[in-house]
Amino acid sequence: QVRLVESGGGLVQAGGSLRLSCAASGSIGSIKAMGWYRQAPGKQRELVASIESGGSIDYADFVKGRFTLSRENARNTVLLQMNSLKPEDTAVYYCNAVIRKVLTSVFTEYWGQGTQVTVSS
């Protein structure tokens, strides 16, 4: 099986920083992409940032210049450094990964359980 284990999140004041971590584990053959989505109450889930296997990173416009996504290939981990947080960044943040399991040829999308980020004004 494949698991995505998230850590980080919590409560922070506006202007503060948080760091989210997501580690993929299990029968991993290769990772096509890995990143973070978020979902605020009453809103659809939306992309925050994602990194492809080749290293290219896609950021949502609303986080450019404030959030930085990085990865640690050896540990199948991505880190989302969130700076200059705003109240509108309040949401549940979900780790997402597109992974091919060992001895297979199909890529499958996986989700973490979600971690709450709350930014107070």
mmCIF file of N, CA and C in Angstrom:
data_model
loop_
_atom_site.group_PDB
_atom_site.id
_atom_site.type_symbol
_atom_site.label_atom_id
_atom_site.label_comp_id
_atom_site.label_asym_id
_atom_site.label_seq_id
_atom_site.Cartn_x
_atom_site.Cartn_y
_atom_site.Cartn_z
ATOM 1 N N GLN A 1 0.827 -1.200 0.000
ATOM 2 C CA GLN A 1 0.000 0.000 0.000
ATOM 3 C C GLN A 1 0.858 1.244 0.000
ATOM 4 N N VAL A 2 0.245 2.353 -0.363
ATOM 5 C CA VAL A 2 0.914 3.652 -0.357
ATOM 6 C C VAL A 2 0.218 4.555 0.642
ATOM 7 N N ARG A 3 0.989 5.259 1.428
ATOM 8 C CA ARG A 3 0.436 6.200 2.404
ATOM 9 C C ARG A 3 1.086 7.554 2.246
ATOM 10 N N LEU A 4 0.298 8.592 2.484
ATOM 11 C CA LEU A 4 0.813 9.958 2.555
ATOM 12 C C LEU A 4 0.604 10.436 3.980
ATOM 13 N N VAL A 5 1.683 10.740 4.659
ATOM 14 C CA VAL A 5 1.610 11.174 6.050
ATOM 15 C C VAL A 5 1.982 12.643 6.129
ATOM 16 N N GLU A 6 1.051 13.444 6.615
ATOM 17 C CA GLU A 6 1.224 14.891 6.692
ATOM 18 C C GLU A 6 1.585 15.309 8.111
ATOM 19 N N SER A 7 2.318 16.387 8.207
ATOM 20 C CA SER A 7 2.596 17.001 9.505
ATOM 21 C C SER A 7 2.727 18.503 9.313
ATOM 22 N N GLY A 8 2.615 19.222 10.410
ATOM 23 C CA GLY A 8 2.648 20.677 10.362
ATOM 24 C C GLY A 8 1.230 21.203 10.472
ATOM 25 N N GLY A 9 1.036 22.431 10.097
ATOM 26 C CA GLY A 9 -0.270 23.049 10.245
ATOM 27 C C GLY A 9 -0.455 23.581 11.645
ATOM 28 N N GLY A 10 -1.626 24.162 11.890
ATOM 29 C CA GLY A 10 -1.919 24.719 13.198
ATOM 30 C C GLY A 10 -2.485 26.116 13.095
ATOM 31 N N LEU A 11 -2.369 26.846 14.205
ATOM 32 C CA LEU A 11 -2.907 28.194 14.300
ATOM 33 C C LEU A 11 -1.769 29.209 14.320
ATOM 34 N N VAL A 12 -1.896 30.247 13.514
ATOM 35 C CA VAL A 12 -0.863 31.277 13.445
ATOM 36 C C VAL A 12 -1.524 32.624 13.194
ATOM 37 N N GLN A 13 -0.888 33.677 13.629
ATOM 38 C CA GLN A 13 -1.403 35.023 13.368
ATOM 39 C C GLN A 13 -1.059 35.465 11.949
ATOM 40 N N ALA A 14 -1.850 36.367 11.425
ATOM 41 C CA ALA A 14 -1.584 36.915 10.097
ATOM 42 C C ALA A 14 -0.165 37.472 10.035
ATOM 43 N N GLY A 15 0.512 37.165 8.933
ATOM 44 C CA GLY A 15 1.897 37.572 8.765
ATOM 45 C C GLY A 15 2.897 36.530 9.217
ATOM 46 N N GLY A 16 2.406 35.512 9.901
ATOM 47 C CA GLY A 16 3.271 34.466 10.417
ATOM 48 C C GLY A 16 3.594 33.405 9.382
ATOM 49 N N SER A 17 4.289 32.365 9.846
ATOM 50 C CA SER A 17 4.748 31.288 8.969
ATOM 51 C C SER A 17 4.406 29.924 9.544
ATOM 52 N N LEU A 18 4.242 28.986 8.643
ATOM 53 C CA LEU A 18 4.065 27.584 8.998
ATOM 54 C C LEU A 18 4.758 26.744 7.937
ATOM 55 N N ARG A 19 5.093 25.513 8.314
ATOM 56 C CA ARG A 19 5.666 24.592 7.343
ATOM 57 C C ARG A 19 4.904 23.282 7.396
ATOM 58 N N LEU A 20 4.488 22.820 6.226
ATOM 59 C CA LEU A 20 3.818 21.541 6.092
ATOM 60 C C LEU A 20 4.779 20.531 5.474
ATOM 61 N N SER A 21 4.684 19.308 5.955
ATOM 62 C CA SER A 21 5.509 18.231 5.428
ATOM 63 C C SER A 21 4.612 17.063 5.039
ATOM 64 N N CYS A 22 4.965 16.404 3.943
ATOM 65 C CA CYS A 22 4.224 15.227 3.509
ATOM 66 C C CYS A 22 5.224 14.172 3.062
ATOM 67 N N ALA A 23 5.117 13.006 3.664
ATOM 68 C CA ALA A 23 6.010 11.898 3.322
ATOM 69 C C ALA A 23 5.202 10.752 2.729
ATOM 70 N N ALA A 24 5.639 10.277 1.585
ATOM 71 C CA ALA A 24 5.011 9.123 0.945
ATOM 72 C C ALA A 24 5.779 7.871 1.325
ATOM 73 N N SER A 25 5.029 6.831 1.655
ATOM 74 C CA SER A 25 5.677 5.575 2.033
ATOM 75 C C SER A 25 4.894 4.399 1.460
ATOM 76 N N GLY A 26 5.549 3.241 1.451
ATOM 77 C CA GLY A 26 4.904 2.043 0.939
ATOM 78 C C GLY A 26 5.612 1.519 -0.287
ATOM 79 N N SER A 27 4.855 0.813 -1.098
ATOM 80 C CA SER A 27 5.419 0.153 -2.278
ATOM 81 C C SER A 27 5.508 1.137 -3.455
ATOM 82 N N ILE A 28 6.439 2.075 -3.342
ATOM 83 C CA ILE A 28 6.556 3.147 -4.329
ATOM 84 C C ILE A 28 7.580 2.783 -5.395
ATOM 85 N N GLY A 29 7.122 2.782 -6.652
ATOM 86 C CA GLY A 29 8.022 2.565 -7.765
ATOM 87 C C GLY A 29 8.587 3.885 -8.247
ATOM 88 N N SER A 30 7.686 4.839 -8.497
ATOM 89 C CA SER A 30 8.105 6.181 -8.888
ATOM 90 C C SER A 30 6.986 7.173 -8.589
ATOM 91 N N ILE A 31 7.399 8.439 -8.419
ATOM 92 C CA ILE A 31 6.446 9.511 -8.142
ATOM 93 C C ILE A 31 6.440 10.472 -9.319
ATOM 94 N N LYS A 32 5.270 10.641 -9.913
ATOM 95 C CA LYS A 32 5.141 11.535 -11.067
ATOM 96 C C LYS A 32 5.016 12.984 -10.630
ATOM 97 N N ALA A 33 4.260 13.207 -9.575
ATOM 98 C CA ALA A 33 4.049 14.560 -9.067
ATOM 99 C C ALA A 33 3.644 14.466 -7.597
ATOM 100 N N MET A 34 3.926 15.548 -6.870
ATOM 101 C CA MET A 34 3.591 15.568 -5.444
ATOM 102 C C MET A 34 3.419 17.011 -5.024
ATOM 103 N N GLY A 35 2.423 17.272 -4.194
ATOM 104 C CA GLY A 35 2.206 18.646 -3.796
ATOM 105 C C GLY A 35 1.069 18.795 -2.823
ATOM 106 N N TRP A 36 0.508 20.004 -2.787
ATOM 107 C CA TRP A 36 -0.517 20.357 -1.806
ATOM 108 C C TRP A 36 -1.713 21.026 -2.480
ATOM 109 N N TYR A 37 -2.891 20.661 -1.985
ATOM 110 C CA TYR A 37 -4.140 21.314 -2.318
ATOM 111 C C TYR A 37 -4.725 21.839 -1.009
ATOM 112 N N ARG A 38 -5.719 22.706 -1.128
ATOM 113 C CA ARG A 38 -6.408 23.166 0.064
ATOM 114 C C ARG A 38 -7.893 23.314 -0.211
ATOM 115 N N GLN A 39 -8.658 23.237 0.868
ATOM 116 C CA GLN A 39 -10.105 23.399 0.756
ATOM 117 C C GLN A 39 -10.612 24.177 1.957
ATOM 118 N N ALA A 40 -11.179 25.352 1.670
ATOM 119 C CA ALA A 40 -11.788 26.183 2.706
ATOM 120 C C ALA A 40 -13.265 25.816 2.813
ATOM 121 N N PRO A 41 -13.894 26.111 3.945
ATOM 122 C CA PRO A 41 -15.315 25.787 4.110
ATOM 123 C C PRO A 41 -16.158 26.411 3.013
ATOM 124 N N GLY A 42 -17.004 25.590 2.400
ATOM 125 C CA GLY A 42 -17.903 26.077 1.369
ATOM 126 C C GLY A 42 -17.259 26.308 0.016
ATOM 127 N N LYS A 43 -15.975 25.950 -0.111
ATOM 128 C CA LYS A 43 -15.272 26.168 -1.373
ATOM 129 C C LYS A 43 -14.743 24.851 -1.925
ATOM 130 N N GLN A 44 -14.411 24.870 -3.206
ATOM 131 C CA GLN A 44 -13.849 23.685 -3.830
ATOM 132 C C GLN A 44 -12.377 23.537 -3.465
ATOM 133 N N ARG A 45 -11.920 22.306 -3.543
ATOM 134 C CA ARG A 45 -10.507 22.049 -3.318
ATOM 135 C C ARG A 45 -9.709 22.664 -4.469
ATOM 136 N N GLU A 46 -8.582 23.309 -4.133
ATOM 137 C CA GLU A 46 -7.800 23.993 -5.153
ATOM 138 C C GLU A 46 -6.312 23.703 -4.979
ATOM 139 N N LEU A 47 -5.605 23.755 -6.081
ATOM 140 C CA LEU A 47 -4.166 23.537 -6.065
ATOM 141 C C LEU A 47 -3.458 24.675 -5.335
ATOM 142 N N VAL A 48 -2.499 24.311 -4.493
ATOM 143 C CA VAL A 48 -1.622 25.293 -3.866
ATOM 144 C C VAL A 48 -0.277 25.284 -4.587
ATOM 145 N N ALA A 49 0.347 24.132 -4.633
ATOM 146 C CA ALA A 49 1.632 23.984 -5.320
ATOM 147 C C ALA A 49 1.896 22.511 -5.558
ATOM 148 N N SER A 50 2.578 22.235 -6.669
ATOM 149 C CA SER A 50 2.880 20.852 -7.007
ATOM 150 C C SER A 50 4.202 20.793 -7.749
ATOM 151 N N ILE A 51 4.964 19.743 -7.499
ATOM 152 C CA ILE A 51 6.251 19.564 -8.169
ATOM 153 C C ILE A 51 6.224 18.259 -8.948
ATOM 154 N N GLU A 52 6.709 18.317 -10.190
ATOM 155 C CA GLU A 52 6.756 17.137 -11.040
ATOM 156 C C GLU A 52 8.096 16.427 -10.869
ATOM 157 N N SER A 53 8.158 15.217 -11.376
ATOM 158 C CA SER A 53 9.373 14.429 -11.210
ATOM 159 C C SER A 53 10.591 15.105 -11.810
ATOM 160 N N GLY A 54 10.377 15.891 -12.863
ATOM 161 C CA GLY A 54 11.497 16.579 -13.498
ATOM 162 C C GLY A 54 11.955 17.813 -12.749
ATOM 163 N N GLY A 55 11.174 18.216 -11.750
ATOM 164 C CA GLY A 55 11.575 19.345 -10.920
ATOM 165 C C GLY A 55 10.788 20.620 -11.144
ATOM 166 N N SER A 56 9.965 20.681 -12.161
ATOM 167 C CA SER A 56 9.184 21.896 -12.386
ATOM 168 C C SER A 56 8.090 22.013 -11.332
ATOM 169 N N ILE A 57 7.874 23.250 -10.887
ATOM 170 C CA ILE A 57 6.920 23.523 -9.817
ATOM 171 C C ILE A 57 5.830 24.448 -10.329
ATOM 172 N N ASP A 58 4.611 24.097 -10.000
ATOM 173 C CA ASP A 58 3.452 24.898 -10.360
ATOM 174 C C ASP A 58 2.865 25.493 -9.088
ATOM 175 N N TYR A 59 2.768 26.810 -9.028
ATOM 176 C CA TYR A 59 2.184 27.503 -7.884
ATOM 177 C C TYR A 59 0.876 28.162 -8.281
ATOM 178 N N ALA A 60 -0.085 28.157 -7.370
ATOM 179 C CA ALA A 60 -1.281 28.954 -7.567
ATOM 180 C C ALA A 60 -0.901 30.420 -7.476
ATOM 181 N N ASP A 61 -1.603 31.253 -8.235
ATOM 182 C CA ASP A 61 -1.267 32.683 -8.240
ATOM 183 C C ASP A 61 -1.350 33.295 -6.849
ATOM 184 N N PHE A 62 -2.283 32.803 -6.039
ATOM 185 C CA PHE A 62 -2.512 33.444 -4.745
ATOM 186 C C PHE A 62 -1.416 33.125 -3.723
ATOM 187 N N VAL A 63 -0.463 32.245 -4.056
ATOM 188 C CA VAL A 63 0.619 31.956 -3.109
ATOM 189 C C VAL A 63 2.000 32.329 -3.646
ATOM 190 N N LYS A 64 2.057 32.785 -4.882
ATOM 191 C CA LYS A 64 3.350 33.121 -5.474
ATOM 192 C C LYS A 64 4.027 34.233 -4.668
ATOM 193 N N GLY A 65 5.286 33.972 -4.355
ATOM 194 C CA GLY A 65 6.057 34.930 -3.578
ATOM 195 C C GLY A 65 5.919 34.744 -2.073
ATOM 196 N N ARG A 66 4.979 33.921 -1.649
ATOM 197 C CA ARG A 66 4.774 33.699 -0.213
ATOM 198 C C ARG A 66 5.060 32.254 0.199
ATOM 199 N N PHE A 67 4.693 31.307 -0.635
ATOM 200 C CA PHE A 67 4.874 29.890 -0.329
ATOM 201 C C PHE A 67 5.992 29.325 -1.191
ATOM 202 N N THR A 68 6.733 28.379 -0.625
ATOM 203 C CA THR A 68 7.790 27.698 -1.368
ATOM 204 C C THR A 68 7.662 26.197 -1.174
ATOM 205 N N LEU A 69 7.626 25.487 -2.290
ATOM 206 C CA LEU A 69 7.547 24.030 -2.257
ATOM 207 C C LEU A 69 8.923 23.454 -2.562
ATOM 208 N N SER A 70 9.323 22.477 -1.777
ATOM 209 C CA SER A 70 10.594 21.804 -2.032
ATOM 210 C C SER A 70 10.398 20.306 -1.783
ATOM 211 N N ARG A 71 11.361 19.519 -2.227
ATOM 212 C CA ARG A 71 11.233 18.078 -2.034
ATOM 213 C C ARG A 71 12.559 17.476 -1.595
ATOM 214 N N GLU A 72 12.427 16.357 -0.917
ATOM 215 C CA GLU A 72 13.582 15.563 -0.512
ATOM 216 C C GLU A 72 13.388 14.201 -1.140
ATOM 217 N N ASN A 73 14.020 14.005 -2.285
ATOM 218 C CA ASN A 73 13.780 12.799 -3.067
ATOM 219 C C ASN A 73 14.081 11.515 -2.296
ATOM 220 N N ALA A 74 15.160 11.540 -1.543
ATOM 221 C CA ALA A 74 15.574 10.326 -0.842
ATOM 222 C C ALA A 74 14.519 9.856 0.155
ATOM 223 N N ARG A 75 13.713 10.798 0.641
ATOM 224 C CA ARG A 75 12.695 10.431 1.642
ATOM 225 C C ARG A 75 11.286 10.533 1.072
ATOM 226 N N ASN A 76 11.160 10.731 -0.250
ATOM 227 C CA ASN A 76 9.832 10.863 -0.872
ATOM 228 C C ASN A 76 8.974 11.874 -0.108
ATOM 229 N N THR A 77 9.563 13.019 0.176
ATOM 230 C CA THR A 77 8.923 14.028 1.012
ATOM 231 C C THR A 77 8.874 15.363 0.295
ATOM 232 N N VAL A 78 7.762 16.071 0.465
ATOM 233 C CA VAL A 78 7.677 17.450 0.005
ATOM 234 C C VAL A 78 7.403 18.344 1.204
ATOM 235 N N LEU A 79 7.970 19.544 1.139
ATOM 236 C CA LEU A 79 7.817 20.536 2.201
ATOM 237 C C LEU A 79 7.192 21.781 1.611
ATOM 238 N N LEU A 80 6.206 22.326 2.304
ATOM 239 C CA LEU A 80 5.586 23.575 1.873
ATOM 240 C C LEU A 80 5.850 24.622 2.951
ATOM 241 N N GLN A 81 6.736 25.538 2.655
ATOM 242 C CA GLN A 81 7.022 26.646 3.557
ATOM 243 C C GLN A 81 6.056 27.776 3.239
ATOM 244 N N MET A 82 5.260 28.153 4.227
ATOM 245 C CA MET A 82 4.239 29.172 4.027
ATOM 246 C C MET A 82 4.597 30.401 4.861
ATOM 247 N N ASN A 83 4.884 31.503 4.186
ATOM 248 C CA ASN A 83 5.230 32.763 4.842
ATOM 249 C C ASN A 83 4.167 33.809 4.545
ATOM 250 N N SER A 84 4.193 34.878 5.317
ATOM 251 C CA SER A 84 3.251 35.995 5.120
ATOM 252 C C SER A 84 1.817 35.479 5.009
ATOM 253 N N LEU A 85 1.449 34.620 5.934
ATOM 254 C CA LEU A 85 0.119 34.012 5.878
ATOM 255 C C LEU A 85 -0.971 35.037 6.101
ATOM 256 N N LYS A 86 -2.099 34.825 5.418
ATOM 257 C CA LYS A 86 -3.255 35.706 5.497
ATOM 258 C C LYS A 86 -4.460 34.925 6.017
ATOM 259 N N PRO A 87 -5.432 35.612 6.588
ATOM 260 C CA PRO A 87 -6.638 34.900 7.051
ATOM 261 C C PRO A 87 -7.304 34.084 5.951
ATOM 262 N N GLU A 88 -7.220 34.559 4.712
ATOM 263 C CA GLU A 88 -7.840 33.819 3.607
ATOM 264 C C GLU A 88 -7.084 32.549 3.247
ATOM 265 N N ASP A 89 -5.927 32.315 3.848
ATOM 266 C CA ASP A 89 -5.210 31.058 3.660
ATOM 267 C C ASP A 89 -5.762 29.954 4.571
ATOM 268 N N THR A 90 -6.688 30.320 5.448
ATOM 269 C CA THR A 90 -7.283 29.340 6.345
ATOM 270 C C THR A 90 -8.020 28.269 5.546
ATOM 271 N N ALA A 91 -7.661 27.012 5.785
ATOM 272 C CA ALA A 91 -8.240 25.898 5.031
ATOM 273 C C ALA A 91 -7.677 24.592 5.577
ATOM 274 N N VAL A 92 -8.255 23.497 5.112
ATOM 275 C CA VAL A 92 -7.630 22.192 5.314
ATOM 276 C C VAL A 92 -6.701 21.957 4.127
ATOM 277 N N TYR A 93 -5.469 21.653 4.418
ATOM 278 C CA TYR A 93 -4.465 21.437 3.379
ATOM 279 C C TYR A 93 -4.247 19.933 3.207
ATOM 280 N N TYR A 94 -4.322 19.482 1.957
ATOM 281 C CA TYR A 94 -4.210 18.059 1.638
ATOM 282 C C TYR A 94 -2.970 17.797 0.797
ATOM 283 N N CYS A 95 -2.219 16.796 1.209
ATOM 284 C CA CYS A 95 -1.109 16.339 0.383
ATOM 285 C C CYS A 95 -1.658 15.481 -0.758
ATOM 286 N N ASN A 96 -1.051 15.625 -1.920
ATOM 287 C CA ASN A 96 -1.484 14.887 -3.106
ATOM 288 C C ASN A 96 -0.258 14.325 -3.806
ATOM 289 N N ALA A 97 -0.375 13.106 -4.290
ATOM 290 C CA ALA A 97 0.744 12.516 -5.023
ATOM 291 C C ALA A 97 0.225 11.580 -6.099
ATOM 292 N N VAL A 98 0.935 11.564 -7.212
ATOM 293 C CA VAL A 98 0.636 10.642 -8.307
ATOM 294 C C VAL A 98 1.777 9.637 -8.343
ATOM 295 N N ILE A 99 1.458 8.401 -8.009
ATOM 296 C CA ILE A 99 2.487 7.394 -7.724
ATOM 297 C C ILE A 99 2.246 6.108 -8.504
ATOM 298 N N ARG A 100 3.339 5.547 -8.976
ATOM 299 C CA ARG A 100 3.292 4.211 -9.570
ATOM 300 C C ARG A 100 3.849 3.226 -8.541
ATOM 301 N N LYS A 101 3.068 2.252 -8.202
ATOM 302 C CA LYS A 101 3.515 1.240 -7.261
ATOM 303 C C LYS A 101 4.508 0.306 -7.940
ATOM 304 N N VAL A 102 5.351 -0.298 -7.153
ATOM 305 C CA VAL A 102 6.334 -1.238 -7.700
ATOM 306 C C VAL A 102 5.628 -2.382 -8.420
ATOM 307 N N LEU A 103 6.264 -2.875 -9.462
ATOM 308 C CA LEU A 103 5.764 -4.008 -10.246
ATOM 309 C C LEU A 103 4.454 -3.689 -10.961
ATOM 310 N N THR A 104 4.154 -2.398 -11.120
ATOM 311 C CA THR A 104 2.986 -1.994 -11.900
ATOM 312 C C THR A 104 3.406 -0.943 -12.920
ATOM 313 N N SER A 105 2.504 -0.633 -13.846
ATOM 314 C CA SER A 105 2.803 0.379 -14.858
ATOM 315 C C SER A 105 1.807 1.520 -14.829
ATOM 316 N N VAL A 106 0.909 1.518 -13.838
ATOM 317 C CA VAL A 106 -0.169 2.507 -13.773
ATOM 318 C C VAL A 106 0.099 3.511 -12.662
ATOM 319 N N PHE A 107 -0.068 4.786 -12.969
ATOM 320 C CA PHE A 107 0.031 5.833 -11.959
ATOM 321 C C PHE A 107 -1.344 6.071 -11.339
ATOM 322 N N THR A 108 -1.372 6.227 -10.026
ATOM 323 C CA THR A 108 -2.600 6.435 -9.265
ATOM 324 C C THR A 108 -2.444 7.663 -8.392
ATOM 325 N N GLU A 109 -3.543 8.397 -8.234
ATOM 326 C CA GLU A 109 -3.533 9.582 -7.390
ATOM 327 C C GLU A 109 -3.874 9.204 -5.953
ATOM 328 N N TYR A 110 -3.096 9.731 -5.016
ATOM 329 C CA TYR A 110 -3.310 9.477 -3.590
ATOM 330 C C TYR A 110 -3.470 10.806 -2.857
ATOM 331 N N TRP A 111 -4.219 10.743 -1.746
ATOM 332 C CA TRP A 111 -4.456 11.924 -0.920
ATOM 333 C C TRP A 111 -4.101 11.635 0.533
ATOM 334 N N GLY A 112 -3.586 12.653 1.204
ATOM 335 C CA GLY A 112 -3.402 12.573 2.635
ATOM 336 C C GLY A 112 -4.716 12.840 3.354
ATOM 337 N N GLN A 113 -4.664 12.759 4.684
ATOM 338 C CA GLN A 113 -5.890 12.910 5.470
ATOM 339 C C GLN A 113 -6.258 14.377 5.676
ATOM 340 N N GLY A 114 -5.337 15.273 5.400
ATOM 341 C CA GLY A 114 -5.602 16.700 5.555
ATOM 342 C C GLY A 114 -5.101 17.226 6.889
ATOM 343 N N THR A 115 -4.632 18.469 6.867
ATOM 344 C CA THR A 115 -4.181 19.130 8.087
ATOM 345 C C THR A 115 -4.724 20.556 8.094
ATOM 346 N N GLN A 116 -5.232 20.973 9.236
ATOM 347 C CA GLN A 116 -5.879 22.283 9.337
ATOM 348 C C GLN A 116 -4.841 23.390 9.492
ATOM 349 N N VAL A 117 -5.010 24.429 8.701
ATOM 350 C CA VAL A 117 -4.223 25.661 8.849
ATOM 351 C C VAL A 117 -5.204 26.789 9.126
ATOM 352 N N THR A 118 -5.019 27.459 10.240
ATOM 353 C CA THR A 118 -5.892 28.564 10.615
ATOM 354 C C THR A 118 -5.048 29.807 10.835
ATOM 355 N N VAL A 119 -5.410 30.880 10.132
ATOM 356 C CA VAL A 119 -4.681 32.137 10.241
ATOM 357 C C VAL A 119 -5.622 33.169 10.837
ATOM 358 N N SER A 120 -5.254 33.680 12.000
ATOM 359 C CA SER A 120 -6.100 34.661 12.675
ATOM 360 C C SER A 120 -5.689 36.072 12.282
ATOM 361 N N SER A 121 -6.670 36.953 12.267
ATOM 362 C CA SER A 121 -6.395 38.353 11.868
ATOM 363 C C SER A 121 -5.999 39.207 13.065
#
